[in-house]
Amino acid sequence: QMNLFVSPATTLLIQTPDKQRTPLRQWLLRRAQTTEGGHASVRMASIPNAASDRVLGRWLVGCSGLVLGAVVLGGVTRLTESGLSMVDWHLVKEMKPPRTEAEWEDEFSKYKQFPEFKIMNHDMTLREFKFIFYMEWGHRMWGRLVGLAYILPTVYFWKRGYFSRSMKPRVLGLCGFVVFQGLLGWYMVKSGLEEKTESYDIPRVSQYRLAAHLGSALLLYCSSLWMGLTLMLPANKIPDSRNLLQLRRFAKVTGGLVFLTALSGAFVAGLDAGLVYNSFPKMGERWIPDDLLAFSPAIKNVFENPTTVQFDHRILGIGSLTAITGLYLFSRRVHLPRRAKIAIGCLTAMAYTQVVLGISTLLLYVPTSLAATHQSGSVALLTFAIWVLAELRKVVK
């Protein structure tokens, strides 16, 4: 049996001489003529792999860019102490901010019931409240934009047959991780809204939850960027050698160290540890401060002692710079393609820039603009580390 309906576009393709048919026209003709057995149903054909890979790669890199924006905006929200201005969470209702003066007064009265206003901002005006409210509101709306950017295209690409069998669970994992990230953000905010009668410290979110929130965002960013780059960029055909194998291992360890350093920054931010010792290279008058192990048990210092947290962040930062410098020097012994050399060069340059930003932030007592730039620099450094790994990956045979 034959399908009796033939569209005008298909007729035109059929009438086109073979010599004049481009590869795209030939593919469209095969797609239009594909049928199963004796049935008239037309089977949807997948887009050629090279084309679909480029489309998916650009989409995932774009999504990673939105996640980067969320991380930067979240850092600024934290630095301006705006994160606790919205004291409840609604998926749809909060998308519309207060408009009338009565609505603003109602929102402000809610904020007044929580510790941050009572202890820190008891003299805050409505105008000042509007600023911190819009900072947090913007961060939450950006998070919803990130969710839509992942979920809606996933549905479209899935129906169009863009995803391979191995790609489907990874994309579903990314979408699930976006939802988890949103819930984790509210779980973090709740920790700063709780009354802590046993503590006289200023209200702040739990540094553990802040680190989990930032860490999950960085994992989402790295996963999306890695998948996007490996789909967009053809793998370099580098001759296998012992030095190349060692360089790949070195790059993976270095990337892990960069990630750990960025994650340790969440504990610095959560405990305001950047304000305890504002000198470099020494901490005060000493290389190793007296109160490094002031808490008991000793392991508690790593996560709760601001002095130890700053000390650890310094060590990790210097360690990352040393590892990246070593990676650059070792890469000169391996014959690499131009693109891989550029990636390693960018990683090295960014590492030195990031260290300068970190030291400057410390010496100037953590100004908001410089601290936000330093945090953005950590994600930029992570970006270049992922790029290096993508350029050095093995060719799938």
Short mmCIF file of C-alpha atoms in Angstrom, two decimals:
data_model
loop_
_atom_site.label_atom_id
_atom_site.label_comp_id
_atom_site.label_asym_id
_atom_site.label_seq_id
_atom_site.Cartn_x
_atom_site.Cartn_y
_atom_site.Cartn_z
CA GLN A 1 0.00 0.00 0.00
CA MET A 2 1.08 3.56 -0.63
CA ASN A 3 0.44 6.81 1.19
CA LEU A 4 -1.90 8.68 -1.18
CA PHE A 5 -1.13 12.08 0.31
CA VAL A 6 2.03 13.76 -0.99
CA SER A 7 2.74 17.31 0.06
CA PRO A 8 3.75 19.96 -2.52
CA ALA A 9 7.18 20.24 -0.86
CA THR A 10 7.72 16.47 -1.26
CA THR A 11 6.59 16.62 -4.90
CA LEU A 12 9.12 19.36 -5.56
CA LEU A 13 11.86 17.31 -3.94
CA ILE A 14 10.96 14.24 -6.04
CA GLN A 15 10.98 16.28 -9.26
CA THR A 16 14.39 17.78 -8.53
CA PRO A 17 17.10 16.08 -10.65
CA ASP A 18 19.58 13.96 -8.69
CA LYS A 19 22.50 16.18 -9.67
CA GLN A 20 20.80 19.26 -8.20
CA ARG A 21 19.84 17.64 -4.90
CA THR A 22 21.88 18.87 -1.94
CA PRO A 23 22.56 16.48 0.96
CA LEU A 24 19.86 18.30 2.96
CA ARG A 25 17.28 17.82 0.19
CA GLN A 26 18.18 14.14 -0.15
CA TRP A 27 17.77 13.67 3.62
CA LEU A 28 14.38 15.42 3.58
CA LEU A 29 13.24 13.22 0.68
CA ARG A 30 14.28 10.04 2.52
CA ARG A 31 12.45 11.27 5.62
CA ALA A 32 9.26 12.01 3.67
CA GLN A 33 9.31 8.62 1.91
CA THR A 34 10.04 6.51 5.01
CA THR A 35 7.18 4.09 5.74
CA GLU A 36 6.83 0.95 7.86
CA GLY A 37 5.78 -2.30 6.08
CA GLY A 38 2.49 -1.92 4.24
CA HIS A 39 1.16 0.81 6.50
CA ALA A 40 0.74 4.44 5.46
CA SER A 41 2.16 5.87 8.70
CA VAL A 42 5.29 7.93 8.27
CA ARG A 43 8.09 7.30 10.71
CA MET A 44 9.87 10.32 12.17
CA ALA A 45 13.54 10.27 11.20
CA SER A 46 16.21 11.55 13.50
CA ILE A 47 18.20 14.59 12.54
CA PRO A 48 21.76 13.67 11.45
CA ASN A 49 24.02 13.14 14.45
CA ALA A 50 26.44 15.98 13.70
CA ALA A 51 23.62 18.51 13.43
CA SER A 52 21.79 17.33 16.55
CA ASP A 53 25.01 17.28 18.56
CA ARG A 54 25.70 20.91 17.70
CA VAL A 55 22.14 21.95 18.60
CA LEU A 56 22.21 20.08 21.92
CA GLY A 57 25.71 21.32 22.69
CA ARG A 58 24.72 24.96 22.20
CA TRP A 59 21.63 24.45 24.34
CA LEU A 60 23.59 22.90 27.21
CA VAL A 61 26.33 25.55 27.06
CA GLY A 62 23.58 28.20 27.12
CA CYS A 63 22.02 26.51 30.16
CA SER A 64 25.39 26.46 31.90
CA GLY A 65 25.65 30.20 31.22
CA LEU A 66 22.32 30.72 32.99
CA VAL A 67 23.56 28.66 35.94
CA LEU A 68 26.68 30.85 36.01
CA GLY A 69 24.42 33.90 36.19
CA ALA A 70 22.52 32.34 39.09
CA VAL A 71 25.76 31.67 40.99
CA VAL A 72 27.00 35.23 40.49
CA LEU A 73 23.62 36.73 41.41
CA GLY A 74 23.44 34.48 44.46
CA GLY A 75 26.85 35.68 45.57
CA VAL A 76 25.83 39.33 45.27
CA THR A 77 22.62 38.55 47.16
CA ARG A 78 24.70 37.03 49.95
CA LEU A 79 27.19 39.92 50.01
CA THR A 80 24.42 42.53 50.22
CA GLU A 81 22.75 40.49 52.99
CA SER A 82 19.54 40.26 51.00
CA GLY A 83 18.94 36.52 51.15
CA LEU A 84 16.61 36.55 54.18
CA SER A 85 14.32 39.34 52.95
CA MET A 86 11.70 36.93 51.55
CA VAL A 87 10.47 34.88 54.48
CA ASP A 88 8.23 32.42 52.62
CA TRP A 89 8.34 30.42 49.40
CA HIS A 90 5.66 29.93 46.72
CA LEU A 91 6.42 28.52 43.30
CA VAL A 92 4.00 30.76 41.37
CA LYS A 93 2.56 33.29 43.83
CA GLU A 94 5.87 35.01 44.58
CA MET A 95 6.59 35.63 40.91
CA LYS A 96 4.51 38.80 41.27
CA PRO A 97 6.30 41.21 43.65
CA PRO A 98 4.41 43.74 45.81
CA ARG A 99 3.14 46.73 43.86
CA THR A 100 1.00 48.91 46.08
CA GLU A 101 2.21 50.59 49.24
CA ALA A 102 -0.13 48.38 51.29
CA GLU A 103 1.39 45.22 49.79
CA TRP A 104 4.90 46.47 50.57
CA GLU A 105 3.95 47.27 54.14
CA ASP A 106 2.48 43.79 54.53
CA GLU A 107 5.67 42.17 53.21
CA PHE A 108 7.81 44.38 55.43
CA SER A 109 5.75 43.45 58.50
CA LYS A 110 6.44 39.76 57.78
CA TYR A 111 10.18 40.46 57.63
CA LYS A 112 10.03 42.31 60.97
CA GLN A 113 8.98 39.12 62.73
CA PHE A 114 12.29 37.35 62.06
CA PRO A 115 15.72 37.54 63.75
CA GLU A 116 17.57 39.47 61.02
CA PHE A 117 15.34 42.52 61.46
CA LYS A 118 15.21 42.28 65.25
CA ILE A 119 18.97 41.94 65.74
CA MET A 120 20.60 43.65 62.73
CA ASN A 121 18.11 45.79 60.82
CA HIS A 122 15.73 47.12 63.47
CA ASP A 123 16.17 50.67 62.10
CA MET A 124 15.68 49.67 58.43
CA THR A 125 13.34 51.81 56.34
CA LEU A 126 10.82 50.55 53.81
CA ARG A 127 12.97 51.91 50.99
CA GLU A 128 15.98 49.93 52.20
CA PHE A 129 13.83 46.83 52.55
CA LYS A 130 12.68 47.15 48.94
CA PHE A 131 16.31 46.95 47.79
CA ILE A 132 17.14 43.71 49.60
CA PHE A 133 13.72 42.26 48.65
CA TYR A 134 14.30 42.87 44.94
CA MET A 135 17.79 41.34 45.18
CA GLU A 136 16.40 38.08 46.58
CA TRP A 137 13.36 38.19 44.29
CA GLY A 138 15.62 38.60 41.25
CA HIS A 139 17.71 35.62 42.35
CA ARG A 140 14.62 33.43 42.75
CA MET A 141 13.17 34.50 39.38
CA TRP A 142 16.48 33.76 37.71
CA GLY A 143 16.34 30.29 39.26
CA ARG A 144 12.92 29.73 37.69
CA LEU A 145 14.32 30.87 34.33
CA VAL A 146 17.08 28.28 34.68
CA GLY A 147 14.48 25.58 35.38
CA LEU A 148 12.46 26.49 32.29
CA ALA A 149 15.61 26.61 30.15
CA TYR A 150 16.36 22.99 31.07
CA ILE A 151 12.90 21.42 31.23
CA LEU A 152 11.04 22.92 28.24
CA PRO A 153 13.75 22.22 25.61
CA THR A 154 14.18 18.73 27.08
CA VAL A 155 10.52 17.96 26.34
CA TYR A 156 10.85 19.36 22.80
CA PHE A 157 14.11 17.57 21.96
CA TRP A 158 12.79 14.31 23.43
CA LYS A 159 9.70 14.38 21.21
CA ARG A 160 11.78 15.26 18.16
CA GLY A 161 14.14 12.35 18.72
CA TYR A 162 17.29 14.38 19.32
CA PHE A 163 18.51 12.36 22.30
CA SER A 164 20.41 9.12 21.96
CA ARG A 165 19.70 6.27 24.37
CA SER A 166 22.74 7.13 26.50
CA MET A 167 21.89 10.84 26.47
CA LYS A 168 18.35 10.48 27.87
CA PRO A 169 19.19 9.53 31.48
CA ARG A 170 21.86 12.24 31.67
CA VAL A 171 19.45 14.94 30.54
CA LEU A 172 16.78 13.71 32.94
CA GLY A 173 19.40 13.84 35.67
CA LEU A 174 20.15 17.48 34.86
CA CYS A 175 16.46 18.40 34.99
CA GLY A 176 16.02 16.59 38.30
CA PHE A 177 19.07 18.33 39.67
CA VAL A 178 17.61 21.74 38.77
CA VAL A 179 14.47 20.96 40.79
CA PHE A 180 16.58 19.68 43.69
CA GLN A 181 18.67 22.86 43.58
CA GLY A 182 15.59 25.04 43.98
CA LEU A 183 14.35 23.07 46.98
CA LEU A 184 17.82 23.11 48.51
CA GLY A 185 17.90 26.91 48.18
CA TRP A 186 14.75 27.30 50.28
CA TYR A 187 16.06 24.76 52.81
CA MET A 188 19.16 26.95 53.13
CA VAL A 189 17.14 30.17 53.60
CA LYS A 190 15.03 28.54 56.34
CA SER A 191 18.15 28.04 58.45
CA GLY A 192 18.61 31.82 58.64
CA LEU A 193 15.00 32.45 59.66
CA GLU A 194 15.07 30.22 62.73
CA GLU A 195 15.15 31.70 66.23
CA LYS A 196 18.38 30.65 67.98
CA THR A 197 17.89 31.51 71.64
CA GLU A 198 21.15 29.87 72.68
CA SER A 199 23.21 32.03 70.30
CA TYR A 200 23.87 35.79 70.30
CA ASP A 201 25.53 35.68 66.87
CA ILE A 202 24.11 37.67 63.97
CA PRO A 203 21.47 35.77 61.95
CA ARG A 204 22.95 33.93 58.98
CA VAL A 205 22.18 30.84 56.97
CA SER A 206 23.92 27.59 57.88
CA GLN A 207 27.34 27.42 56.23
CA TYR A 208 26.73 23.71 55.64
CA ARG A 209 23.53 24.39 53.70
CA LEU A 210 25.16 27.28 51.86
CA ALA A 211 28.03 25.00 50.79
CA ALA A 212 25.54 22.34 49.68
CA HIS A 213 23.57 24.93 47.69
CA LEU A 214 26.67 26.33 45.99
CA GLY A 215 28.21 22.89 45.51
CA SER A 216 25.12 21.52 43.78
CA ALA A 217 24.99 24.62 41.55
CA LEU A 218 28.63 24.11 40.59
CA LEU A 219 28.01 20.41 39.87
CA LEU A 220 25.07 21.35 37.63
CA TYR A 221 27.22 23.96 35.90
CA CYS A 222 30.17 21.62 35.35
CA SER A 223 27.98 18.76 34.11
CA SER A 224 26.10 20.96 31.64
CA LEU A 225 29.26 22.65 30.37
CA TRP A 226 31.11 19.35 29.99
CA MET A 227 28.27 17.73 28.07
CA GLY A 228 27.82 20.84 25.92
CA LEU A 229 31.50 21.18 25.03
CA THR A 230 31.96 17.50 24.24
CA LEU A 231 28.97 17.67 21.88
CA MET A 232 30.07 20.89 20.20
CA LEU A 233 33.82 20.42 19.98
CA PRO A 234 35.21 17.50 17.98
CA ALA A 235 37.66 15.43 20.01
CA ASN A 236 41.31 16.14 19.27
CA LYS A 237 43.15 13.22 17.71
CA ILE A 238 46.26 13.39 19.87
CA PRO A 239 48.77 10.53 19.50
CA ASP A 240 48.78 8.44 22.69
CA SER A 241 51.93 8.67 24.77
CA ARG A 242 52.98 8.27 28.36
CA ASN A 243 53.26 12.04 28.79
CA LEU A 244 49.74 12.56 27.41
CA LEU A 245 48.31 10.00 29.83
CA GLN A 246 50.07 11.74 32.74
CA LEU A 247 48.84 15.15 31.51
CA ARG A 248 45.24 13.92 31.47
CA ARG A 249 45.55 12.62 35.03
CA PHE A 250 47.23 15.84 36.13
CA ALA A 251 44.42 17.88 34.55
CA LYS A 252 41.72 15.85 36.34
CA VAL A 253 43.40 16.27 39.74
CA THR A 254 43.85 19.99 39.08
CA GLY A 255 40.20 20.37 38.10
CA GLY A 256 39.14 18.62 41.30
CA LEU A 257 41.35 20.94 43.34
CA VAL A 258 39.84 24.02 41.65
CA PHE A 259 36.34 22.73 42.43
CA LEU A 260 37.24 22.08 46.09
CA THR A 261 38.72 25.58 46.41
CA ALA A 262 35.54 27.15 45.02
CA LEU A 263 33.44 25.06 47.41
CA SER A 264 35.55 26.13 50.39
CA GLY A 265 34.64 29.71 49.47
CA ALA A 266 31.06 28.92 50.56
CA PHE A 267 32.29 28.32 54.12
CA VAL A 268 34.27 31.57 53.97
CA ALA A 269 31.11 33.43 52.91
CA GLY A 270 28.85 31.61 55.35
CA LEU A 271 31.03 32.44 58.36
CA ASP A 272 32.22 35.89 57.14
CA ALA A 273 35.70 34.40 57.48
CA GLY A 274 37.14 36.96 55.10
CA LEU A 275 36.95 39.55 57.87
CA VAL A 276 38.94 37.79 60.60
CA TYR A 277 42.50 38.27 59.26
CA ASN A 278 42.94 40.97 56.64
CA SER A 279 46.65 40.59 55.97
CA PHE A 280 48.74 38.56 53.54
CA PRO A 281 50.82 36.41 53.38
CA LYS A 282 50.78 36.17 57.19
CA MET A 283 47.61 35.96 59.25
CA GLY A 284 48.15 38.83 61.64
CA GLU A 285 51.70 38.52 62.96
CA ARG A 286 51.94 34.77 62.43
CA TRP A 287 52.11 32.29 59.60
CA ILE A 288 49.88 29.93 61.61
CA PRO A 289 47.44 31.76 63.93
CA ASP A 290 47.01 30.77 67.57
CA ASP A 291 43.27 30.13 67.30
CA LEU A 292 43.55 27.71 64.37
CA LEU A 293 42.36 24.81 66.55
CA ALA A 294 40.31 26.71 69.12
CA PHE A 295 37.23 24.48 68.83
CA SER A 296 36.84 20.97 70.19
CA PRO A 297 36.76 18.38 68.70
CA ALA A 298 39.47 19.43 66.24
CA ILE A 299 37.50 18.46 63.11
CA LYS A 300 34.89 21.08 64.03
CA ASN A 301 37.42 23.83 63.27
CA VAL A 302 37.48 22.90 59.58
CA PHE A 303 33.83 23.84 59.11
CA GLU A 304 32.93 26.20 61.98
CA ASN A 305 36.04 28.15 63.01
CA PRO A 306 36.34 31.28 60.79
CA THR A 307 40.13 31.38 61.29
CA THR A 308 40.57 27.77 60.16
CA VAL A 309 38.16 28.22 57.26
CA GLN A 310 40.12 31.23 55.96
CA PHE A 311 43.43 29.39 56.51
CA ASP A 312 42.16 26.37 54.56
CA HIS A 313 40.89 28.57 51.72
CA ARG A 314 44.32 30.22 51.47
CA ILE A 315 46.07 26.85 51.33
CA LEU A 316 43.66 25.49 48.70
CA GLY A 317 44.01 28.66 46.62
CA ILE A 318 47.81 28.51 46.67
CA GLY A 319 47.64 24.77 45.98
CA SER A 320 45.40 25.34 42.96
CA LEU A 321 47.74 28.01 41.59
CA THR A 322 50.75 25.70 42.05
CA ALA A 323 48.98 22.79 40.35
CA ILE A 324 47.85 24.90 37.40
CA THR A 325 51.35 26.31 36.96
CA GLY A 326 52.72 22.77 37.00
CA LEU A 327 50.10 21.67 34.47
CA TYR A 328 51.10 24.52 32.15
CA LEU A 329 54.81 23.66 32.39
CA PHE A 330 54.20 19.93 31.91
CA SER A 331 51.94 20.56 28.89
CA ARG A 332 54.89 22.15 27.07
CA ARG A 333 56.49 18.68 26.94
CA VAL A 334 53.50 17.24 25.06
CA HIS A 335 52.65 17.92 21.43
CA LEU A 336 49.14 19.38 21.71
CA PRO A 337 46.80 20.92 19.13
CA ARG A 338 46.40 24.71 19.13
CA ARG A 339 42.97 24.70 20.80
CA ALA A 340 44.22 22.66 23.76
CA LYS A 341 47.22 24.98 24.22
CA ILE A 342 44.91 28.02 24.26
CA ALA A 343 42.68 26.36 26.89
CA ILE A 344 45.65 25.63 29.18
CA GLY A 345 46.99 29.16 28.66
CA CYS A 346 43.61 30.68 29.59
CA LEU A 347 43.41 28.47 32.69
CA THR A 348 46.86 29.60 33.82
CA ALA A 349 46.18 33.29 33.24
CA MET A 350 42.86 33.09 35.08
CA ALA A 351 44.50 31.32 38.03
CA TYR A 352 46.94 34.19 38.61
CA THR A 353 44.15 36.74 38.13
CA GLN A 354 42.00 34.93 40.68
CA VAL A 355 44.77 34.88 43.29
CA VAL A 356 45.30 38.63 42.84
CA LEU A 357 41.54 39.20 43.22
CA GLY A 358 41.47 37.07 46.38
CA ILE A 359 44.38 38.86 48.04
CA SER A 360 42.95 42.27 47.09
CA THR A 361 39.55 41.33 48.50
CA LEU A 362 41.18 40.30 51.78
CA LEU A 363 43.41 43.37 52.16
CA LEU A 364 40.57 45.79 51.38
CA TYR A 365 38.20 44.23 53.95
CA VAL A 366 35.90 42.47 51.47
CA PRO A 367 34.24 45.27 49.45
CA THR A 368 31.08 43.96 47.79
CA SER A 369 32.11 44.64 44.18
CA LEU A 370 35.55 43.07 44.54
CA ALA A 371 34.24 40.09 46.52
CA ALA A 372 31.58 39.44 43.84
CA THR A 373 34.28 39.62 41.16
CA HIS A 374 36.42 37.16 43.12
CA GLN A 375 33.52 34.72 43.38
CA SER A 376 32.79 35.06 39.66
CA GLY A 377 36.47 34.44 39.03
CA SER A 378 36.24 31.08 40.79
CA VAL A 379 33.55 29.97 38.34
CA ALA A 380 35.57 31.34 35.41
CA LEU A 381 38.56 29.29 36.61
CA LEU A 382 36.35 26.22 36.84
CA THR A 383 35.12 26.93 33.31
CA PHE A 384 38.63 26.90 31.88
CA ALA A 385 39.43 23.70 33.82
CA ILE A 386 36.41 21.99 32.20
CA TRP A 387 37.49 23.28 28.79
CA VAL A 388 40.98 21.83 29.28
CA LEU A 389 39.51 18.45 30.23
CA ALA A 390 37.24 18.53 27.16
CA GLU A 391 40.21 19.22 24.89
CA LEU A 392 42.31 16.44 26.42
CA ARG A 393 39.57 13.78 26.43
CA LYS A 394 40.12 10.47 24.67
CA VAL A 395 38.76 9.93 21.18
CA VAL A 396 35.90 7.41 21.30
CA LYS A 397 36.68 4.63 18.84
#
